[in-house]
Amino acid sequence: MLKGHMSHMHWQKLTFRKVAYSILGIYVLITCYTGFHLLSRKLQNEFKQKIIQERIKTLSEIADDPDWNPWGEEFESEQRPLLQHNAPALWEAQQMEMGAQRAPVAQRSPLERRISNRTESAEHIVEIWGKAAIGLYLWEHIIEGILEERMNGVWSYGEKSLSSISFRFRTGPGVVPSKVPRSTENLLLVLNGRETAKVEVSKMWLELLVTLPHLHNAAVVLLGNEQCNNSWIHPYMAHNGGLVKVVFLVYDSPEIDNIHFYQWPLGVATYRSFPNVKSSDVQIDQRRQYLFNFLGTVYKNSSRETLLRQINNSSYTNLGFIKPRREWMPSETEESREEYVQVLSNSELTFNPVGLNTECYRIYEAMSLGSVPVIEDVLTPGLCQARSGDSHFLTSPLRLLKEFNAPVIYVKNWTQEIDLLLHKEATLSDLERKMRRKTLVEWYSGFKMRMRDRLVNILLSTFFTSSVR
Ligand SMILES: *[C@@H]1O[C@H](CO)[C@@H](O)[C@H](O)[C@H]1NC(C)=O
Ligand SMILES: *[C@@H]1O[C@H](CO)[C@@H](O)[C@H](O)[C@H]1NC(C)=O
Ligand SMILES: *[C@@H]1O[C@H](CO)[C@@H](O)[C@H](O)[C@H]1NC(C)=O
Ligand SMILES: *[C@@H]1O[C@H](CO)[C@@H](O)[C@H](O)[C@H]1NC(C)=O
Ligand SMILES: *[C@@H]1O[C@H](CO)[C@@H](O)[C@H](O)[C@H]1NC(C)=O
Ligand SMILES: *[C@@H]1O[C@H](CO)[C@@H](O)[C@H](O)[C@H]1NC(C)=O
């Protein structure tokens, strides 16, 4: 019996030791596993981060290309070989954060001082990072901000305050994820979503957002796809669990709901250095040499061919400037840009037959030079049509121009309408033409201002007021 008791105690002791060892073992295992898991996740994250940044860097270098091509800009991407730009090595050593640091007040230029006065009174800072050429239209034409080259043009910087927002704009090939200010709280990203390669770059910029530790607010100005298929950006939208609160989208599209998506104008082709023309510099009073112009590549079986045939057969042919091209030229010269600007400035009307999309740079270029755009108001292939039953919107395409009553001429069918149109034009008085030019130039100038105010108001309400809808 005693022996039995002893063995019982021995067994208890053994069991206790076994249990203790087991617990210790499990504890060690769990600790090791957690540590391993955390470490591997950290490594994975760092690795992923590095890959993302590398890919953005390589893709950014070919993102913007200043080639001049006035003849068929809607088609340029299909035929243009990608050009490689190399950033100077000097750049590697510097951080873009320096853009925000300025000389002491006493050493600044009067302009800088005025800017800084305004900056100091502004409540909110919004960074704008331009990774598409439409960023220059936004900054220089709409916001009317100044731009200073940094590091021999590797990137450019500007500041401007509007309402209670101080905008800080950065653009150029030097704007890469490893150089942007990590302290950014509010961000407006200008992205290109026109084709697959550009979409890949844009996606990676959007993926970078989660790694910015202080980011509160993000919005995007997006050069959309000409077929209006921008579904790739939906997962990044705040209402789908992403960070982007609002998108300003180029090209009329069913996505425009004036809640998450607002339509944004394409503007003039800053990528080929179309000038920023002051409305006071436009010749309003002088009679113009040409009644109309048509410059562009003529693709077989396109409405451009119809238009050309129709003009050619009209009794007013000799009153216009016609320069059709059969072939797209990869790089036009300074001279052809001059000619293009000259012809538009000297024409009463500028014809805008549809390309891949109805909206084209030439519409805005003509308006900025006081030449009335004659726009083919026809939907192009793709998903561009507004949803039926969108009662508070006008019909697509070009809802934005229609909403703001742009003083342009819409044509549905060149064959049916061109003769009557040219006949009416030829009989207008000089005074009527002058008044029309004046109206157009003033409208365009006012339109840019309204776009600016709308942008600022939307940012103020989506970024800086607690949204109770
Ligand atoms: C900037 O503000 C200072 C005082 O805060 C003032 O003396 C100066 O005139 C202002 N400069 C401009 C250009 O408004
Ligand atoms: C739109 O683009 C996506 C890829 O981003 C593609 O999967 C989809 O099929 C496209 N939709 C249409 C209708 O073309
Ligand atoms: C030209 O366009 C018409 C209709 O727009 C189409 O039926 C025809 O197949 C086209 N021809 C060519 C050669 O593309
Ligand atoms: C314009 O019409 C003339 C004949 O009147 C013809 O020879 C010429 O090829 C036409 N040009 C175009 C571009 O259609
Ligand atoms: C050209 O115009 C004449 C009359 O001015 C018309 O009879 C003819 O059918 C037109 N041709 C074309 C190709 O439109
Ligand atoms: C334009 O009008 C002409 C003549 O009425 C017609 O033959 C042609 O089919 C119309 N084009 C379109 C795209 O509706």
Coordinates of C-alpha atoms and ligand atoms in Angstrom, one line a residue:
M1 CA 0.0 0.0 0.0
L2 CA 2.9 2.3 1.0
K3 CA 4.6 1.4 -2.2
G4 CA 1.5 2.1 -4.1
H5 CA 1.3 5.6 -2.5
M6 CA 5.0 6.2 -3.4
S7 CA 4.5 5.2 -7.0
H8 CA 1.4 7.4 -7.1
M9 CA 3.4 10.4 -5.9
H10 CA 6.2 9.6 -8.3
W11 CA 3.7 9.4 -11.1
Q12 CA 2.2 12.8 -10.1
K13 CA 5.7 14.4 -10.0
L14 CA 6.5 12.9 -13.4
T15 CA 3.2 14.1 -14.9
F16 CA 3.8 17.6 -13.4
R17 CA 7.3 17.8 -14.9
K18 CA 6.0 16.5 -18.3
V19 CA 3.2 19.1 -18.3
A20 CA 5.6 21.8 -17.4
Y21 CA 8.0 20.8 -20.1
S22 CA 5.2 20.6 -22.6
I23 CA 4.0 24.1 -21.8
L24 CA 7.5 25.4 -22.0
G25 CA 8.0 23.7 -25.3
I26 CA 4.8 25.0 -26.8
Y27 CA 5.6 28.5 -25.5
V28 CA 9.1 28.4 -27.2
L29 CA 7.4 27.1 -30.4
I30 CA 4.8 29.9 -30.4
T31 CA 7.4 32.5 -29.6
C32 CA 9.7 31.3 -32.4
Y33 CA 6.8 31.0 -34.8
T34 CA 5.5 34.5 -34.1
G35 CA 9.0 36.0 -34.3
F36 CA 9.6 34.2 -37.6
H37 CA 6.2 35.3 -38.9
L38 CA 6.7 38.9 -37.9
L39 CA 10.2 39.0 -39.4
S40 CA 9.2 37.4 -42.6
R41 CA 6.2 39.7 -43.0
K42 CA 8.5 42.7 -42.4
L43 CA 11.0 41.4 -45.0
Q44 CA 8.2 40.7 -47.4
N45 CA 6.8 44.2 -46.9
E46 CA 10.2 45.8 -47.4
F47 CA 10.8 43.6 -50.4
K48 CA 7.4 44.4 -51.9
Q49 CA 7.9 48.1 -51.2
K50 CA 11.3 48.0 -52.9
I51 CA 9.9 46.2 -56.0
I52 CA 7.0 48.7 -56.2
Q53 CA 9.4 51.7 -56.0
E54 CA 11.8 50.2 -58.5
R55 CA 9.0 49.6 -61.0
I56 CA 7.6 53.1 -60.5
K57 CA 11.0 54.5 -61.0
T58 CA 11.7 52.7 -64.3
L59 CA 8.2 53.4 -65.6
S60 CA 8.2 57.1 -64.5
E61 CA 11.2 57.7 -66.6
I62 CA 9.3 57.1 -69.8
A63 CA 6.0 58.7 -68.6
D64 CA 6.2 62.1 -70.1
D65 CA 7.4 62.9 -73.6
P66 CA 7.5 66.4 -75.1
D67 CA 7.2 65.3 -78.7
W68 CA 5.3 67.7 -80.8
N69 CA 2.5 66.3 -82.9
P70 CA -0.3 68.6 -83.9
W71 CA -1.6 66.4 -86.6
G72 CA -3.3 63.5 -84.8
E73 CA -2.6 63.7 -81.1
E74 CA -5.4 61.3 -80.3
F75 CA -3.5 58.5 -82.0
E76 CA 0.1 59.3 -80.9
S77 CA 0.4 56.6 -78.3
E78 CA -0.2 53.7 -80.7
Q79 CA 2.6 54.6 -82.9
R80 CA 5.2 56.3 -80.8
P81 CA 8.2 54.3 -79.6
L82 CA 8.9 54.8 -75.9
L83 CA 11.7 57.1 -75.2
Q84 CA 14.1 56.6 -72.4
H85 CA 15.1 59.6 -70.2
N86 CA 17.9 59.3 -67.7
A87 CA 17.8 61.3 -64.5
P88 CA 21.2 62.9 -63.8
A89 CA 23.2 61.1 -61.1
L90 CA 23.3 64.3 -59.0
W91 CA 19.7 63.8 -58.3
E92 CA 20.2 60.7 -56.2
A93 CA 21.9 62.6 -53.4
Q94 CA 19.0 65.1 -52.9
Q95 CA 15.6 64.9 -51.4
M96 CA 12.6 66.6 -52.8
E97 CA 11.6 67.7 -49.2
M98 CA 14.0 70.5 -49.8
G99 CA 11.4 72.0 -52.1
A100 CA 9.5 73.1 -49.0
Q101 CA 12.5 74.8 -47.4
R102 CA 13.2 78.3 -48.5
A103 CA 15.6 81.1 -47.8
P104 CA 15.1 83.3 -44.8
V105 CA 12.4 85.9 -45.4
A106 CA 14.9 88.8 -45.9
Q107 CA 16.7 87.0 -48.7
R108 CA 13.5 86.1 -50.7
S109 CA 12.4 87.8 -53.8
P110 CA 9.2 90.0 -53.6
L111 CA 7.3 87.3 -55.4
E112 CA 8.4 84.7 -52.9
R113 CA 7.6 86.9 -50.0
R114 CA 4.1 87.5 -51.3
I115 CA 3.6 83.8 -51.8
S116 CA 4.9 83.1 -48.3
N117 CA 2.6 85.7 -46.8
R118 CA -0.3 84.0 -48.4
T119 CA 1.0 80.6 -47.4
E120 CA 1.2 81.6 -43.8
S121 CA -2.4 82.7 -43.7
A122 CA -3.6 79.5 -45.3
E123 CA -5.1 76.9 -43.1
H124 CA -4.5 73.7 -45.1
I125 CA -1.6 72.5 -47.2
V126 CA -2.4 70.3 -50.2
E127 CA 0.4 68.7 -52.2
I128 CA -0.1 68.2 -55.9
W129 CA 2.1 65.7 -57.6
G130 CA 2.0 65.9 -61.4
K131 CA 2.7 62.5 -63.0
A132 CA 0.8 63.3 -66.2
A133 CA 1.2 66.2 -68.6
I134 CA -2.4 67.4 -67.8
G135 CA -0.9 68.4 -64.4
L136 CA 0.7 71.4 -66.2
Y137 CA -2.7 72.5 -67.5
L138 CA -4.1 72.2 -64.0
W139 CA -1.2 74.2 -62.4
E140 CA -0.4 76.8 -65.0
H141 CA -3.7 77.3 -66.9
I142 CA -6.3 76.6 -64.3
I143 CA -4.7 77.4 -61.0
E144 CA -2.4 80.0 -62.6
G145 CA 0.5 79.0 -60.5
I146 CA 4.1 79.8 -61.2
L147 CA 6.6 77.0 -61.7
E148 CA 10.3 77.0 -60.9
E149 CA 12.8 74.5 -62.3
R150 CA 14.8 72.6 -59.7
M151 CA 18.0 70.7 -60.3
N152 CA 18.2 71.7 -64.0
G153 CA 14.7 70.7 -64.7
V154 CA 14.7 67.2 -63.1
W155 CA 11.7 68.5 -61.3
S156 CA 9.7 71.7 -60.9
Y157 CA 8.1 73.3 -57.9
G158 CA 5.4 75.9 -57.3
E159 CA 3.2 77.2 -54.5
K160 CA -0.1 79.1 -54.6
S161 CA -2.8 79.7 -52.0
L162 CA -6.4 79.7 -53.0
S163 CA -9.1 80.2 -50.4
S164 CA -7.7 78.5 -47.2
I165 CA -5.6 76.0 -49.1
S166 CA -2.0 76.4 -49.8
F167 CA -1.1 74.2 -52.8
R168 CA 2.4 72.9 -53.4
F169 CA 3.0 71.5 -56.8
R170 CA 5.7 69.1 -57.8
T171 CA 6.2 67.7 -61.3
G172 CA 8.8 66.2 -63.6
P173 CA 10.8 63.0 -64.0
G174 CA 12.4 63.6 -60.6
V175 CA 9.1 63.2 -58.8
V176 CA 9.6 59.6 -57.8
P177 CA 8.2 57.7 -54.7
S178 CA 11.5 57.7 -52.8
K179 CA 11.8 61.5 -53.1
V180 CA 8.3 62.8 -52.3
P181 CA 7.7 64.4 -48.9
R182 CA 6.7 61.6 -46.5
S183 CA 5.1 64.1 -44.2
T184 CA 2.3 64.8 -46.8
E185 CA -1.1 64.9 -45.2
N186 CA -3.3 66.0 -48.1
L187 CA -2.6 65.0 -51.6
L188 CA -3.9 65.6 -55.1
L189 CA -2.2 63.1 -57.5
V190 CA -2.3 63.8 -61.2
L191 CA -2.2 60.5 -63.1
N192 CA -2.3 59.1 -66.6
G193 CA -4.8 56.2 -67.2
R194 CA -4.8 56.4 -70.9
E195 CA -3.3 53.0 -71.7
T196 CA -2.1 49.9 -70.0
A197 CA 1.5 50.9 -69.4
K198 CA 0.4 54.3 -67.9
V199 CA -2.2 52.6 -65.8
E200 CA 0.5 50.4 -64.3
V201 CA 2.5 53.4 -63.2
S202 CA -0.6 55.1 -61.8
K203 CA -1.6 51.9 -59.8
M204 CA 1.8 51.9 -58.2
W205 CA 1.5 55.5 -57.2
L206 CA -1.9 54.7 -55.6
E207 CA -0.3 51.7 -53.8
L208 CA 2.3 54.1 -52.4
L209 CA -0.4 56.0 -50.6
V210 CA -0.8 53.5 -47.8
T211 CA 2.9 53.8 -47.0
L212 CA 2.7 57.6 -46.3
P213 CA 2.4 57.7 -42.5
H214 CA 0.6 61.0 -42.2
L215 CA -1.7 60.9 -45.2
H216 CA -5.3 62.0 -44.3
N217 CA -6.8 62.9 -47.6
A218 CA -6.2 61.9 -51.2
A219 CA -7.8 62.8 -54.5
V220 CA -6.8 62.1 -58.1
V221 CA -6.9 64.1 -61.4
L222 CA -7.0 61.4 -64.0
L223 CA -6.5 61.4 -67.7
G224 CA -9.0 58.7 -68.4
N225 CA -9.1 56.1 -71.1
E226 CA -10.6 57.4 -74.4
Q227 CA -13.0 54.5 -74.4
C228 CA -14.0 55.6 -70.9
N229 CA -13.0 52.3 -69.2
N230 CA -11.5 53.4 -65.9
S231 CA -12.7 50.5 -63.9
W232 CA -9.1 49.8 -62.7
I233 CA -9.3 52.8 -60.3
H234 CA -12.4 51.7 -58.5
P235 CA -10.7 49.5 -55.9
Y236 CA -8.6 52.6 -54.8
M237 CA -11.7 54.7 -54.1
A238 CA -12.6 55.5 -50.5
H239 CA -16.2 54.2 -51.0
N240 CA -14.7 50.9 -51.9
G241 CA -12.3 50.8 -49.0
G242 CA -9.4 52.6 -50.6
L243 CA -7.9 56.0 -49.9
V244 CA -9.0 58.2 -52.9
K245 CA -12.0 60.3 -51.9
V246 CA -12.7 61.9 -55.2
V247 CA -11.5 61.7 -58.8
F248 CA -11.5 64.5 -61.4
L249 CA -11.9 62.6 -64.6
V250 CA -11.0 63.6 -68.1
Y251 CA -13.6 62.5 -70.8
D252 CA -17.3 62.3 -70.3
S253 CA -18.2 58.9 -68.8
P254 CA -21.0 57.2 -66.9
E255 CA -18.7 57.3 -63.8
I256 CA -19.3 61.0 -63.5
D257 CA -21.8 61.3 -60.5
N258 CA -20.6 64.6 -59.0
I259 CA -20.0 62.7 -55.7
H260 CA -17.0 60.5 -56.3
F261 CA -16.3 61.4 -59.9
Y262 CA -16.3 64.9 -61.3
Q263 CA -15.6 65.6 -65.0
W264 CA -12.4 67.5 -65.6
P265 CA -11.5 69.2 -68.9
L266 CA -8.8 67.8 -71.2
G267 CA -7.3 71.2 -71.8
V268 CA -4.6 72.2 -74.2
A269 CA -1.7 69.8 -75.1
T270 CA 0.9 71.0 -72.6
Y271 CA 2.9 67.8 -73.4
R272 CA 3.8 69.4 -76.8
S273 CA 4.3 72.9 -75.3
F274 CA 1.1 74.5 -76.5
P275 CA 1.4 78.0 -75.1
N276 CA -0.6 79.4 -72.1
V277 CA -2.2 82.3 -74.0
K278 CA -3.4 85.3 -71.9
S279 CA -6.9 86.3 -73.0
S280 CA -5.7 89.9 -73.3
D281 CA -3.1 88.8 -75.9
V282 CA -5.8 87.3 -78.3
Q283 CA -6.5 89.4 -81.3
I284 CA -10.2 90.2 -80.9
D285 CA -10.8 93.2 -83.2
Q286 CA -8.8 92.2 -86.3
R287 CA -10.5 90.5 -89.2
R288 CA -9.2 86.9 -89.5
Q289 CA -7.5 85.7 -92.6
Y290 CA -9.3 82.3 -92.8
L291 CA -13.0 81.5 -92.4
F292 CA -12.1 78.0 -91.1
N293 CA -9.2 75.6 -90.7
F294 CA -8.8 71.9 -90.7
L295 CA -5.4 70.5 -89.7
G296 CA -5.0 66.8 -88.9
T297 CA -4.3 63.3 -89.9
V298 CA -7.0 61.9 -92.1
Y299 CA -7.6 58.2 -91.4
K300 CA -9.3 56.0 -94.0
N301 CA -13.0 55.7 -93.6
S302 CA -13.1 58.2 -90.7
S303 CA -15.5 61.1 -90.3
R304 CA -12.4 63.3 -91.1
E305 CA -12.4 61.9 -94.6
T306 CA -16.1 62.8 -94.9
L307 CA -15.4 66.3 -93.6
L308 CA -12.5 66.8 -96.0
R309 CA -14.5 65.6 -99.0
Q310 CA -17.3 67.9 -98.0
I311 CA -15.1 70.9 -97.6
N312 CA -13.3 70.2 -100.8
N313 CA -16.6 70.1 -102.7
S314 CA -17.9 73.3 -101.1
S315 CA -18.0 76.7 -102.8
Y316 CA -16.2 78.1 -99.8
T317 CA -13.1 75.9 -100.0
N318 CA -10.8 78.8 -100.8
L319 CA -11.8 80.7 -97.7
G320 CA -10.3 78.2 -95.3
F321 CA -6.9 76.7 -94.5
I322 CA -6.8 73.0 -95.1
K323 CA -3.7 70.9 -94.4
P324 CA -4.6 67.2 -94.3
R325 CA -2.1 64.5 -93.6
R326 CA -2.3 61.0 -94.6
E327 CA 0.5 59.8 -92.4
W328 CA 1.2 60.5 -88.7
M329 CA 4.6 62.0 -88.2
P330 CA 6.4 60.9 -85.1
S331 CA 8.1 64.2 -84.3
E332 CA 7.0 67.5 -85.6
T333 CA 9.2 70.6 -85.6
E334 CA 9.1 73.9 -83.7
E335 CA 8.1 75.3 -87.1
S336 CA 5.0 73.2 -87.4
R337 CA 3.9 74.3 -83.9
E338 CA 4.3 77.9 -84.9
E339 CA 2.2 77.3 -88.0
Y340 CA -0.5 75.5 -86.1
V341 CA -0.8 78.4 -83.5
Q342 CA -0.7 80.9 -86.4
V343 CA -3.4 79.2 -88.3
L344 CA -5.7 78.8 -85.3
S345 CA -5.1 82.5 -84.3
N346 CA -6.1 83.5 -87.9
S347 CA -9.2 81.4 -88.3
E348 CA -12.8 82.2 -87.4
L349 CA -13.6 78.5 -87.0
T350 CA -11.6 75.4 -86.2
F351 CA -13.0 72.0 -87.2
N352 CA -12.8 69.2 -84.7
P353 CA -13.9 65.9 -86.1
V354 CA -13.9 63.0 -83.6
G355 CA -10.8 61.0 -83.0
L356 CA -10.6 58.1 -80.5
N357 CA -12.8 60.4 -78.3
T358 CA -15.0 63.3 -79.1
E359 CA -13.1 65.6 -76.7
C360 CA -9.7 66.7 -78.1
Y361 CA -7.0 69.2 -77.2
R362 CA -7.7 71.2 -80.3
I363 CA -11.1 72.3 -78.9
Y364 CA -9.4 74.1 -75.9
E365 CA -6.5 75.3 -78.1
A366 CA -8.9 76.9 -80.5
M367 CA -10.9 78.6 -77.7
S368 CA -7.7 79.9 -76.1
L369 CA -6.9 81.6 -79.4
G370 CA -10.4 83.0 -80.1
S371 CA -11.3 80.6 -82.9
V372 CA -14.7 79.0 -82.5
P373 CA -14.5 75.2 -82.3
V374 CA -16.9 73.4 -84.6
I375 CA -17.2 70.1 -82.8
E376 CA -18.5 66.8 -84.1
D377 CA -21.0 65.9 -81.3
V378 CA -21.0 62.2 -81.8
L379 CA -20.3 59.4 -79.2
T380 CA -17.1 57.4 -80.0
P381 CA -16.8 53.6 -79.5
G382 CA -16.5 52.5 -75.8
L383 CA -18.3 53.0 -72.6
C384 CA -18.6 56.8 -72.7
Q385 CA -22.3 57.3 -72.8
A386 CA -23.9 58.7 -69.6
R387 CA -26.3 56.3 -67.9
S388 CA -29.8 56.8 -69.2
G389 CA -31.9 58.4 -66.6
D390 CA -29.2 60.7 -65.4
S391 CA -31.7 63.5 -65.4
H392 CA -29.6 66.2 -63.9
F393 CA -27.0 65.9 -66.6
L394 CA -27.1 66.9 -70.2
T395 CA -26.4 64.3 -72.9
S396 CA -22.9 63.0 -73.5
P397 CA -20.4 63.5 -75.0
L398 CA -18.9 66.8 -73.8
R399 CA -21.3 67.2 -70.9
L400 CA -18.9 69.7 -69.2
L401 CA -18.9 72.1 -72.1
K402 CA -22.6 71.8 -72.4
E403 CA -23.2 72.3 -68.7
F404 CA -21.3 75.6 -68.8
N405 CA -22.9 76.6 -72.2
A406 CA -19.6 76.8 -74.1
P407 CA -20.2 79.2 -77.1
V408 CA -19.1 76.5 -79.6
I409 CA -20.8 75.0 -82.7
Y410 CA -21.9 71.4 -82.5
V411 CA -22.3 69.3 -85.7
K412 CA -23.9 65.9 -85.9
N413 CA -23.4 65.1 -89.5
W414 CA -20.8 66.8 -91.6
T415 CA -22.4 65.8 -94.9
Q416 CA -25.7 67.3 -93.9
E417 CA -24.6 70.4 -92.1
I418 CA -21.4 71.8 -93.5
D419 CA -22.8 73.6 -96.5
L420 CA -25.4 75.5 -94.5
L421 CA -22.8 76.2 -91.8
L422 CA -20.2 77.7 -94.2
H423 CA -22.9 79.7 -96.0
K424 CA -24.1 81.2 -92.7
E425 CA -20.5 82.0 -91.7
A426 CA -19.6 83.7 -95.0
T427 CA -22.5 86.1 -94.5
L428 CA -21.8 87.2 -90.9
S429 CA -20.7 90.8 -90.5
D430 CA -17.4 91.8 -89.1
L431 CA -19.1 93.1 -86.0
E432 CA -20.9 89.9 -85.4
R433 CA -17.6 88.0 -85.7
K434 CA -15.8 90.3 -83.4
M435 CA -18.5 90.0 -80.7
R436 CA -18.4 86.2 -81.0
R437 CA -14.6 86.1 -80.6
K438 CA -14.9 88.3 -77.5
T439 CA -17.6 86.1 -76.0
L440 CA -15.6 83.0 -76.7
V441 CA -12.3 84.3 -75.2
E442 CA -14.2 85.6 -72.1
W443 CA -16.1 82.4 -71.7
Y444 CA -12.9 80.3 -71.9
S445 CA -11.2 82.5 -69.3
G446 CA -14.2 82.3 -67.0
F447 CA -14.5 78.5 -67.5
K448 CA -11.0 78.0 -66.3
M449 CA -11.8 80.1 -63.2
R450 CA -14.9 78.1 -62.5
M451 CA -13.0 74.9 -62.8
R452 CA -10.5 76.2 -60.4
D453 CA -13.2 77.3 -57.9
R454 CA -15.0 74.0 -58.3
L455 CA -11.8 72.1 -57.6
V456 CA -11.0 74.1 -54.5
N457 CA -14.6 73.9 -53.1
I458 CA -14.7 70.1 -53.7
L459 CA -11.4 69.7 -51.9
L460 CA -12.5 71.9 -49.1
S461 CA -15.7 69.9 -48.6
T462 CA -14.3 66.4 -49.1
F463 CA -11.0 66.9 -47.3
F464 CA -11.6 69.5 -44.5
T465 CA -15.2 69.2 -43.4
S466 CA -16.5 66.2 -41.4
S467 CA -18.7 64.7 -44.0
V468 CA -22.2 64.3 -42.9
R469 CA -24.2 63.6 -46.0
Ligands
LIG1 C1 4.1 90.3 -45.9 O1 3.8 90.5 -44.6 C2 4.5 91.4 -43.9 C3 4.2 91.4 -42.4 O2 3.6 90.2 -42.0 C4 4.3 92.8 -44.5 O3 5.2 93.8 -43.9 C5 4.7 92.7 -46.0 O4 4.4 94.0 -46.6 C6 3.9 91.6 -46.7 N1 4.3 91.5 -48.0 C7 3.5 91.4 -49.1 C8 4.1 91.4 -50.4 O5 2.3 91.4 -48.9
LIG2 C1 -12.3 47.5 -69.0 O1 -11.0 47.3 -68.6 C2 -10.7 46.2 -67.8 C3 -9.3 46.2 -67.5 O2 -8.9 47.3 -66.8 C4 -11.1 45.0 -68.6 O3 -10.9 43.8 -67.8 C5 -12.6 45.1 -69.0 O4 -12.9 44.0 -69.8 C6 -12.8 46.3 -69.8 N1 -14.2 46.5 -70.1 C7 -14.7 46.8 -71.3 C8 -16.2 46.8 -71.4 O5 -14.0 47.0 -72.2
LIG3 C1 -16.0 51.9 -93.3 O1 -17.0 52.2 -92.3 C2 -18.2 51.6 -92.5 C3 -19.3 52.1 -91.6 O2 -18.8 53.2 -90.8 C4 -18.0 50.1 -92.3 O3 -19.2 49.4 -92.6 C5 -16.9 49.6 -93.3 O4 -16.6 48.2 -93.1 C6 -15.7 50.4 -93.1 N1 -14.7 50.0 -94.1 C7 -13.4 49.9 -93.9 C8 -12.5 49.5 -95.0 O5 -12.9 50.0 -92.7
LIG4 C1 -10.7 67.9 -104.1 O1 -11.4 67.9 -105.3 C2 -10.6 67.9 -106.5 C3 -11.5 68.0 -107.7 O2 -12.4 69.0 -107.6 C4 -9.8 66.6 -106.5 O3 -8.9 66.6 -107.6 C5 -9.0 66.4 -105.2 O4 -8.4 65.2 -105.2 C6 -9.9 66.6 -104.0 N1 -9.1 66.5 -102.8 C7 -9.4 65.8 -101.7 C8 -8.5 65.9 -100.6 O5 -10.4 65.1 -101.7
LIG5 C1 -20.3 68.2 -104.9 O1 -21.1 69.3 -105.0 C2 -22.0 69.2 -106.1 C3 -22.8 70.5 -106.2 O2 -22.1 71.6 -105.7 C4 -22.9 68.0 -106.0 O3 -23.7 67.9 -107.1 C5 -22.1 66.8 -105.8 O4 -22.9 65.6 -105.6 C6 -21.1 66.9 -104.7 N1 -20.2 65.8 -104.6 C7 -20.0 65.1 -103.5 C8 -19.0 64.0 -103.5 O5 -20.5 65.5 -102.4
LIG6 C1 -25.0 61.8 -92.7 O1 -25.9 62.3 -93.6 C2 -25.8 61.6 -94.9 C3 -26.7 62.3 -95.9 O2 -27.9 62.6 -95.3 C4 -26.1 60.1 -94.7 O3 -26.0 59.5 -96.0 C5 -25.1 59.5 -93.7 O4 -25.5 58.2 -93.4 C6 -25.2 60.3 -92.4 N1 -24.1 59.9 -91.6 C7 -24.3 59.4 -90.4 C8 -23.1 59.0 -89.6 O5 -25.4 59.4 -89.8

